Short mmCIF file of C-alpha atoms in Angstrom, two decimals:
data_model
loop_
_atom_site.label_atom_id
_atom_site.label_comp_id
_atom_site.label_asym_id
_atom_site.label_seq_id
_atom_site.Cartn_x
_atom_site.Cartn_y
_atom_site.Cartn_z
CA UNK A 1 -37.40 18.09 -2.72
CA UNK A 2 -35.80 14.63 -2.68
CA UNK A 3 -32.10 14.02 -2.95
CA UNK A 4 -30.37 10.86 -3.74
CA UNK A 5 -26.73 10.17 -2.62
CA UNK A 6 -25.10 7.18 -4.34
CA UNK A 7 -21.88 5.40 -3.59
CA UNK A 8 -21.19 2.16 -5.40
CA UNK A 9 -17.69 0.77 -4.76
CA UNK A 10 -15.29 0.14 -1.87
CA UNK A 11 -13.13 3.14 -3.00
CA UNK A 12 -15.89 5.31 -1.58
CA UNK A 13 -15.93 3.52 1.80
CA UNK A 14 -13.52 5.94 3.60
CA UNK A 15 -15.60 8.90 2.41
CA UNK A 16 -18.79 7.27 3.36
CA UNK A 17 -17.23 6.54 6.90
CA UNK A 18 -16.42 10.21 7.34
CA UNK A 19 -19.92 11.26 6.32
CA UNK A 20 -21.29 8.77 9.02
CA UNK A 21 -18.95 9.90 11.72
CA UNK A 22 -18.59 13.71 11.40
CA UNK A 23 -20.77 16.50 12.51
CA UNK A 24 -21.76 18.96 9.76
CA UNK A 25 -18.69 20.89 8.62
CA UNK A 26 -17.69 23.04 5.72
CA UNK A 27 -14.57 20.97 5.24
CA UNK A 28 -16.92 18.01 4.14
CA UNK A 29 -20.03 19.78 2.67
CA UNK A 30 -22.01 16.58 2.19
CA UNK A 31 -22.18 16.17 5.97
CA UNK A 32 -24.82 19.01 6.04
CA UNK A 33 -27.21 16.57 4.19
CA UNK A 34 -27.59 14.84 7.52
CA UNK A 35 -29.50 17.88 8.76
CA UNK A 36 -31.40 18.56 5.50
CA UNK A 37 -34.99 19.35 6.45
CA UNK A 38 -36.26 20.66 3.13
CA UNK A 39 -37.13 17.16 1.91
CA UNK A 40 -35.93 13.56 1.93
CA UNK A 41 -32.41 12.38 1.39
CA UNK A 42 -31.91 8.86 0.27
CA UNK A 43 -28.50 7.16 0.80
CA UNK A 44 -28.09 4.44 -1.74
CA UNK A 45 -24.94 2.51 -0.78
CA UNK A 46 -23.67 -0.74 -1.94
CA UNK A 47 -22.18 -3.27 0.61
CA UNK A 48 -18.59 -2.30 -0.58
CA UNK A 49 -19.20 1.40 -0.23
CA UNK A 50 -20.78 0.98 3.31
CA UNK A 51 -18.18 -1.60 4.56
CA UNK A 52 -16.63 0.86 7.11
CA UNK A 53 -19.76 1.95 8.96
CA UNK A 54 -20.99 0.04 12.01
CA UNK A 55 -24.30 -1.17 10.75
CA UNK A 56 -22.94 -2.59 7.52
CA UNK A 57 -20.25 -4.34 9.42
CA UNK A 58 -22.82 -6.11 11.53
CA UNK A 59 -24.84 -7.08 8.55
CA UNK A 60 -21.84 -8.42 6.73
CA UNK A 61 -20.78 -10.51 9.79
CA UNK A 62 -23.93 -12.40 9.42
CA UNK A 63 -23.22 -13.19 5.84
CA UNK A 64 -19.74 -14.43 6.11
CA UNK A 65 -18.92 -18.08 5.59
CA UNK A 66 -17.70 -18.82 9.09
CA UNK A 67 -15.88 -22.06 8.02
CA UNK A 68 -14.02 -20.42 5.20
CA UNK A 69 -12.81 -17.69 7.42
CA UNK A 70 -11.63 -20.16 9.96
CA UNK A 71 -9.58 -21.76 7.22
CA UNK A 72 -8.35 -18.31 6.05
CA UNK A 73 -6.95 -17.76 9.59
CA UNK A 74 -5.08 -21.06 9.62
CA UNK A 75 -1.31 -21.23 9.63
CA UNK A 76 -0.56 -20.72 5.98
CA UNK A 77 2.96 -19.39 6.40
CA UNK A 78 5.60 -21.04 4.28
CA UNK A 79 8.90 -22.32 5.49
CA UNK A 80 12.23 -21.71 3.82
CA UNK A 81 10.57 -20.11 0.79
CA UNK A 82 11.69 -17.17 -1.30
CA UNK A 83 9.27 -14.26 -0.95
CA UNK A 84 8.99 -11.21 -3.16
CA UNK A 85 6.97 -8.31 -2.04
CA UNK A 86 6.42 -5.66 -4.81
CA UNK A 87 5.84 -2.25 -3.24
CA UNK A 88 4.63 0.45 -5.66
CA UNK A 89 5.98 3.22 -3.52
CA UNK A 90 8.78 3.15 -0.86
CA UNK A 91 6.23 2.85 1.98
CA UNK A 92 3.39 0.62 0.74
CA UNK A 93 5.20 -2.50 2.09
CA UNK A 94 5.18 -1.48 5.76
CA UNK A 95 1.75 0.20 5.58
CA UNK A 96 -0.05 -2.89 4.27
CA UNK A 97 1.91 -5.90 5.60
CA UNK A 98 4.65 -5.03 8.04
CA UNK A 99 3.41 -7.64 10.56
CA UNK A 100 3.29 -10.36 7.95
CA UNK A 101 6.70 -9.44 6.69
CA UNK A 102 8.11 -9.95 10.29
CA UNK A 103 6.38 -13.29 10.61
CA UNK A 104 7.62 -14.50 7.26
CA UNK A 105 11.22 -13.89 8.38
CA UNK A 106 10.51 -15.65 11.54
CA UNK A 107 9.33 -18.77 9.60
CA UNK A 108 12.76 -18.90 7.96
CA UNK A 109 11.87 -17.45 4.52
CA UNK A 110 14.19 -15.30 2.36
CA UNK A 111 12.14 -11.89 1.95
CA UNK A 112 12.99 -9.32 -0.71
CA UNK A 113 11.06 -6.20 -1.08
CA UNK A 114 11.13 -4.53 -4.60
CA UNK A 115 10.12 -1.05 -4.88
CA UNK A 116 8.65 -0.03 -8.20
CA UNK A 117 9.06 3.73 -8.29
CA UNK A 118 11.00 6.45 -6.42
CA UNK A 119 8.09 8.38 -4.91
CA UNK A 120 10.35 11.48 -5.06
CA UNK A 121 7.62 13.95 -6.07
CA UNK A 122 6.15 13.57 -2.58
CA UNK A 123 9.26 14.92 -0.82
CA UNK A 124 9.31 18.67 0.29
CA UNK A 125 12.41 20.55 -0.47
CA UNK A 126 13.22 21.17 3.25
CA UNK A 127 13.20 17.30 3.81
CA UNK A 128 15.84 16.96 1.06
CA UNK A 129 18.02 20.01 1.79
CA UNK A 130 20.84 18.16 3.57
CA UNK A 131 20.90 15.40 0.94
CA UNK A 132 21.07 18.12 -1.82
CA UNK A 133 24.01 19.89 -0.13
CA UNK A 134 25.94 16.58 0.19
CA UNK A 135 25.19 15.51 -3.46
CA UNK A 136 26.04 19.06 -4.72
CA UNK A 137 29.36 19.25 -2.92
CA UNK A 138 30.35 15.77 -4.23
CA UNK A 139 29.39 16.85 -7.80
CA UNK A 140 31.41 20.15 -7.57
CA UNK A 141 34.41 18.25 -6.08
CA UNK A 142 34.50 16.01 -9.14
CA UNK A 143 34.08 18.59 -11.89
CA UNK A 144 36.94 20.93 -13.04
CA UNK A 145 34.98 24.05 -13.68
CA UNK A 146 34.19 26.96 -11.45
CA UNK A 147 31.28 28.12 -13.47
CA UNK A 148 27.90 28.19 -11.73
CA UNK A 149 25.69 25.15 -12.06
CA UNK A 150 23.43 25.01 -15.04
CA UNK A 151 19.76 25.02 -14.00
CA UNK A 152 19.10 21.59 -15.46
CA UNK A 153 22.06 20.11 -13.49
CA UNK A 154 20.80 21.69 -10.28
CA UNK A 155 17.37 20.24 -10.95
CA UNK A 156 18.82 16.75 -11.37
CA UNK A 157 20.72 17.09 -8.05
CA UNK A 158 17.54 18.02 -6.28
CA UNK A 159 15.86 15.00 -7.91
CA UNK A 160 18.55 12.62 -6.78
CA UNK A 161 18.41 14.18 -3.29
CA UNK A 162 14.58 13.46 -2.99
CA UNK A 163 15.11 9.92 -4.30
CA UNK A 164 17.67 9.23 -1.63
CA UNK A 165 15.36 10.52 1.04
CA UNK A 166 12.74 8.04 0.06
CA UNK A 167 15.12 5.13 -0.37
CA UNK A 168 16.81 5.81 3.05
CA UNK A 169 13.49 5.96 4.78
CA UNK A 170 12.42 2.61 3.10
CA UNK A 171 15.71 0.89 4.25
CA UNK A 172 15.23 2.30 7.75
CA UNK A 173 11.62 1.14 7.96
CA UNK A 174 12.43 -2.32 6.75
CA UNK A 175 15.22 -2.60 9.37
CA UNK A 176 12.75 -1.69 11.95
CA UNK A 177 10.77 -4.87 11.06
CA UNK A 178 13.75 -7.10 10.42
CA UNK A 179 17.45 -6.71 9.46
CA UNK A 180 17.14 -9.92 7.40
CA UNK A 181 14.84 -8.29 4.71
CA UNK A 182 16.53 -7.39 1.34
CA UNK A 183 15.54 -4.21 -0.40
CA UNK A 184 15.78 -3.42 -4.25
CA UNK A 185 14.88 -0.16 -5.91
CA UNK A 186 13.79 -0.48 -9.44
CA UNK A 187 13.20 3.20 -10.14
CA UNK A 188 10.76 2.43 -13.04
CA UNK A 189 10.38 5.50 -15.21
CA UNK A 190 6.54 5.17 -15.63
CA UNK A 191 6.44 7.34 -12.48
CA UNK A 192 7.41 10.28 -14.70
CA UNK A 193 5.59 9.73 -17.98
CA UNK A 194 2.28 8.19 -17.14
CA UNK A 195 -0.50 10.29 -18.48
CA UNK A 196 1.69 12.10 -21.00
CA UNK A 197 0.09 12.21 -24.43
CA UNK A 198 2.05 10.05 -26.90
CA UNK A 199 4.11 8.18 -24.33
CA UNK A 200 3.48 4.54 -23.23
CA UNK A 201 2.68 4.16 -19.51
CA UNK A 202 4.49 0.87 -19.39
CA UNK A 203 7.32 0.36 -21.82
CA UNK A 204 8.68 -3.16 -22.96
CA UNK A 205 11.96 -2.18 -21.28
CA UNK A 206 10.28 -1.77 -17.91
CA UNK A 207 8.55 -5.13 -18.23
CA UNK A 208 11.78 -6.71 -19.34
CA UNK A 209 13.65 -5.38 -16.30
CA UNK A 210 10.84 -6.57 -13.91
CA UNK A 211 10.80 -10.02 -15.45
CA UNK A 212 14.61 -10.40 -15.29
CA UNK A 213 14.71 -9.39 -11.71
CA UNK A 214 11.80 -11.87 -10.81
CA UNK A 215 13.39 -14.73 -12.78
CA UNK A 216 16.84 -14.12 -11.20
CA UNK A 217 15.27 -14.22 -7.58
CA UNK A 218 12.95 -17.07 -8.62
CA UNK A 219 10.33 -16.45 -5.87
CA UNK A 220 7.97 -19.12 -4.49
CA UNK A 221 5.58 -16.47 -3.50
CA UNK A 222 4.86 -12.94 -4.76
CA UNK A 223 2.84 -10.21 -2.96
CA UNK A 224 1.40 -7.30 -4.96
CA UNK A 225 -0.69 -4.30 -4.49
CA UNK A 226 -4.35 -5.28 -4.89
CA UNK A 227 -5.77 -1.70 -4.78
CA UNK A 228 -5.60 0.68 -7.75
CA UNK A 229 -7.36 3.71 -6.16
CA UNK A 230 -4.19 5.57 -5.08
CA UNK A 231 -4.47 9.25 -6.10
CA UNK A 232 -1.59 9.03 -8.68
CA UNK A 233 -2.24 5.54 -10.25
CA UNK A 234 1.24 4.10 -9.29
CA UNK A 235 -0.31 1.03 -7.61
CA UNK A 236 -2.29 -0.07 -10.66
CA UNK A 237 0.52 0.52 -12.97
CA UNK A 238 2.98 -1.47 -10.71
CA UNK A 239 0.61 -4.39 -10.66
CA UNK A 240 0.06 -4.20 -14.40
CA UNK A 241 3.87 -4.33 -14.89
CA UNK A 242 4.20 -7.52 -12.80
CA UNK A 243 1.22 -9.13 -14.70
CA UNK A 244 2.93 -8.52 -17.97
CA UNK A 245 6.38 -9.79 -16.68
CA UNK A 246 4.77 -12.94 -15.32
CA UNK A 247 2.76 -13.54 -18.60
CA UNK A 248 6.07 -13.31 -20.58
CA UNK A 249 7.86 -15.91 -18.47
CA UNK A 250 7.41 -19.58 -18.40
CA UNK A 251 9.83 -19.78 -15.37
CA UNK A 252 7.34 -17.83 -13.23
CA UNK A 253 4.27 -19.92 -13.78
CA UNK A 254 4.79 -21.84 -10.57
CA UNK A 255 4.49 -18.92 -8.09
CA UNK A 256 1.83 -18.32 -5.54
CA UNK A 257 0.40 -14.83 -5.74
CA UNK A 258 -1.20 -12.83 -3.08
CA UNK A 259 -2.71 -9.26 -3.18
CA UNK A 260 -2.29 -7.03 -0.25
CA UNK A 261 -4.42 -3.86 0.63
CA UNK A 262 -4.45 -1.48 3.49
CA UNK A 263 -3.24 1.90 2.20
CA UNK A 264 -6.54 2.92 0.73
CA UNK A 265 -8.83 -0.08 0.80
CA UNK A 266 -9.19 -3.50 2.61
CA UNK A 267 -10.27 -6.86 1.30
CA UNK A 268 -13.97 -7.44 2.32
CA UNK A 269 -14.31 -10.50 4.52
CA UNK A 270 -17.53 -11.68 2.93
CA UNK A 271 -16.18 -11.84 -0.65
CA UNK A 272 -14.42 -14.99 -1.61
CA UNK A 273 -13.39 -15.93 2.07
CA UNK A 274 -11.99 -19.20 0.83
CA UNK A 275 -9.33 -17.11 -1.11
CA UNK A 276 -8.36 -15.02 1.91
CA UNK A 277 -5.37 -15.40 4.17
CA UNK A 278 -5.79 -13.56 7.41
CA UNK A 279 -2.76 -12.84 9.69
CA UNK A 280 -3.63 -11.85 13.25
CA UNK A 281 -1.18 -10.15 15.63
CA UNK A 282 -1.13 -8.36 18.90
CA UNK A 283 -0.23 -4.94 20.20
CA UNK A 284 3.53 -5.32 20.40
CA UNK A 285 3.69 -6.11 16.58
CA UNK A 286 1.25 -3.18 15.82
CA UNK A 287 3.61 -0.92 17.63
CA UNK A 288 6.49 -2.09 15.69
CA UNK A 289 4.52 -1.63 12.46
CA UNK A 290 3.61 1.93 13.41
CA UNK A 291 7.27 2.71 14.16
CA UNK A 292 8.19 1.49 10.72
CA UNK A 293 5.56 3.56 8.97
CA UNK A 294 6.64 6.66 11.01
CA UNK A 295 10.23 6.16 9.79
CA UNK A 296 8.92 7.31 6.44
CA UNK A 297 9.36 10.89 7.91
CA UNK A 298 8.78 12.70 4.68
CA UNK A 299 5.28 11.30 4.40
CA UNK A 300 4.09 12.02 7.91
CA UNK A 301 2.51 15.22 6.59
CA UNK A 302 2.07 14.18 2.98
CA UNK A 303 2.67 16.73 0.25
CA UNK A 304 -0.16 15.15 -1.73
CA UNK A 305 -2.89 14.06 0.84
CA UNK A 306 -5.52 11.77 -0.40
CA UNK A 307 -9.18 11.73 0.33
CA UNK A 308 -8.54 10.02 3.63
CA UNK A 309 -7.30 12.68 6.05
CA UNK A 310 -5.65 10.24 8.56
CA UNK A 311 -1.93 9.60 8.59
CA UNK A 312 -0.90 6.32 6.94
CA UNK A 313 0.03 4.78 10.28
CA UNK A 314 -3.40 5.70 11.62
CA UNK A 315 -5.16 4.19 8.53
CA UNK A 316 -3.18 0.96 8.97
CA UNK A 317 -3.89 0.71 12.77
CA UNK A 318 -7.66 1.38 12.23
CA UNK A 319 -8.06 -1.05 9.36
CA UNK A 320 -6.05 -3.85 11.07
CA UNK A 321 -8.06 -3.27 14.25
CA UNK A 322 -11.42 -3.04 12.44
CA UNK A 323 -10.68 -6.37 10.65
CA UNK A 324 -9.79 -7.99 14.04
CA UNK A 325 -12.81 -6.71 15.74
CA UNK A 326 -15.08 -8.26 12.88
CA UNK A 327 -13.49 -11.53 13.49
CA UNK A 328 -13.79 -11.31 17.27
CA UNK A 329 -17.53 -10.54 16.80
CA UNK A 330 -17.74 -13.82 14.88
CA UNK A 331 -15.90 -15.60 17.68
CA UNK A 332 -12.88 -16.36 15.53
CA UNK A 333 -10.53 -14.44 17.68
CA UNK A 334 -10.18 -13.93 21.42
CA UNK A 335 -12.55 -11.12 22.42
CA UNK A 336 -10.57 -10.25 25.53
CA UNK A 337 -7.47 -9.32 23.66
CA UNK A 338 -6.69 -6.12 21.54
CA UNK A 339 -5.80 -7.76 18.34
CA UNK A 340 -5.06 -6.67 14.72
CA UNK A 341 -5.11 -8.45 11.43
CA UNK A 342 -3.77 -8.05 7.89
CA UNK A 343 -5.72 -9.71 5.03
CA UNK A 344 -4.38 -11.14 1.69
CA UNK A 345 -6.23 -12.53 -1.23
CA UNK A 346 -4.78 -15.41 -3.34
CA UNK A 347 -4.84 -15.51 -7.03
CA UNK A 348 -3.83 -18.28 -9.47
CA UNK A 349 -1.25 -17.23 -12.04
CA UNK A 350 -3.91 -17.47 -14.83
CA UNK A 351 -6.38 -15.31 -12.85
CA UNK A 352 -3.68 -12.75 -12.07
CA UNK A 353 -2.44 -12.21 -15.58
CA UNK A 354 -5.96 -12.42 -17.11
#
């Protein structure tokens, strides 16, 4: 018999990497195909799907435009600009670009992180227990009735407790990077009604709020999530909301726009290298980034794990290290140092909103 295994996009890259690295295991049944002796197994992988396995990295390195990558690694940091980073969840900012956030501040920029949704559904009850007790005590102290709490009120108090957990973690993580970074929590309701029949995923009110916030801050540069493969779709909806807000505003037509990745994917170095911005950094800043990610304590053992079994700090470290190693093999970074790199892709306003 002949079997054909196909993977056709970069969203499959982490799974392909696991198939390549792991011994046959019942936890990942496809790994047994590596010992299939009843016939031939053909692995048909696109460059994107195979980007995280060693052979493909070597092949990709030979295809990369070295001159464009050299320019991508140049000092592109703005000075004294207003920078807005839109983070779909309360931890996407530090997972994907903590090192760059630190450097943006060091270059004298005003940096503001805007969190689209609360992420409360990913908080276990035991993580929110102390918050719930405090919120409940404050509520009972304000009301004048001794009757037991209605179930709907109790549910809302738990919801508020879980929100506070995520937002406190976000503030703590950002402070671990720099105490000069501002944080804003939009709490957009699309987090609760996406996928519900008859309800709009993105409402005009959400777009108007996003546009008003952006116009008031009037950023010179905006960073957005360039990956829409997260398990719950919040990244893609967040980016679509920003697109709609920018499209509705003449005031925002001047901004520079960069997409970040790193939670689930990475920008391939061989695709549009002239549009990439690569920020390299050393071990000390990587440790600071990992510390910031780990301050999202409620997400260290995620309630809704994705296809990638690694913790988010491990994913960030591995991806940033892998990118730097590719650049070192090309002779674009010092091969004697342990280095890391975050990658961004630039978009014109017209390309972004199209």
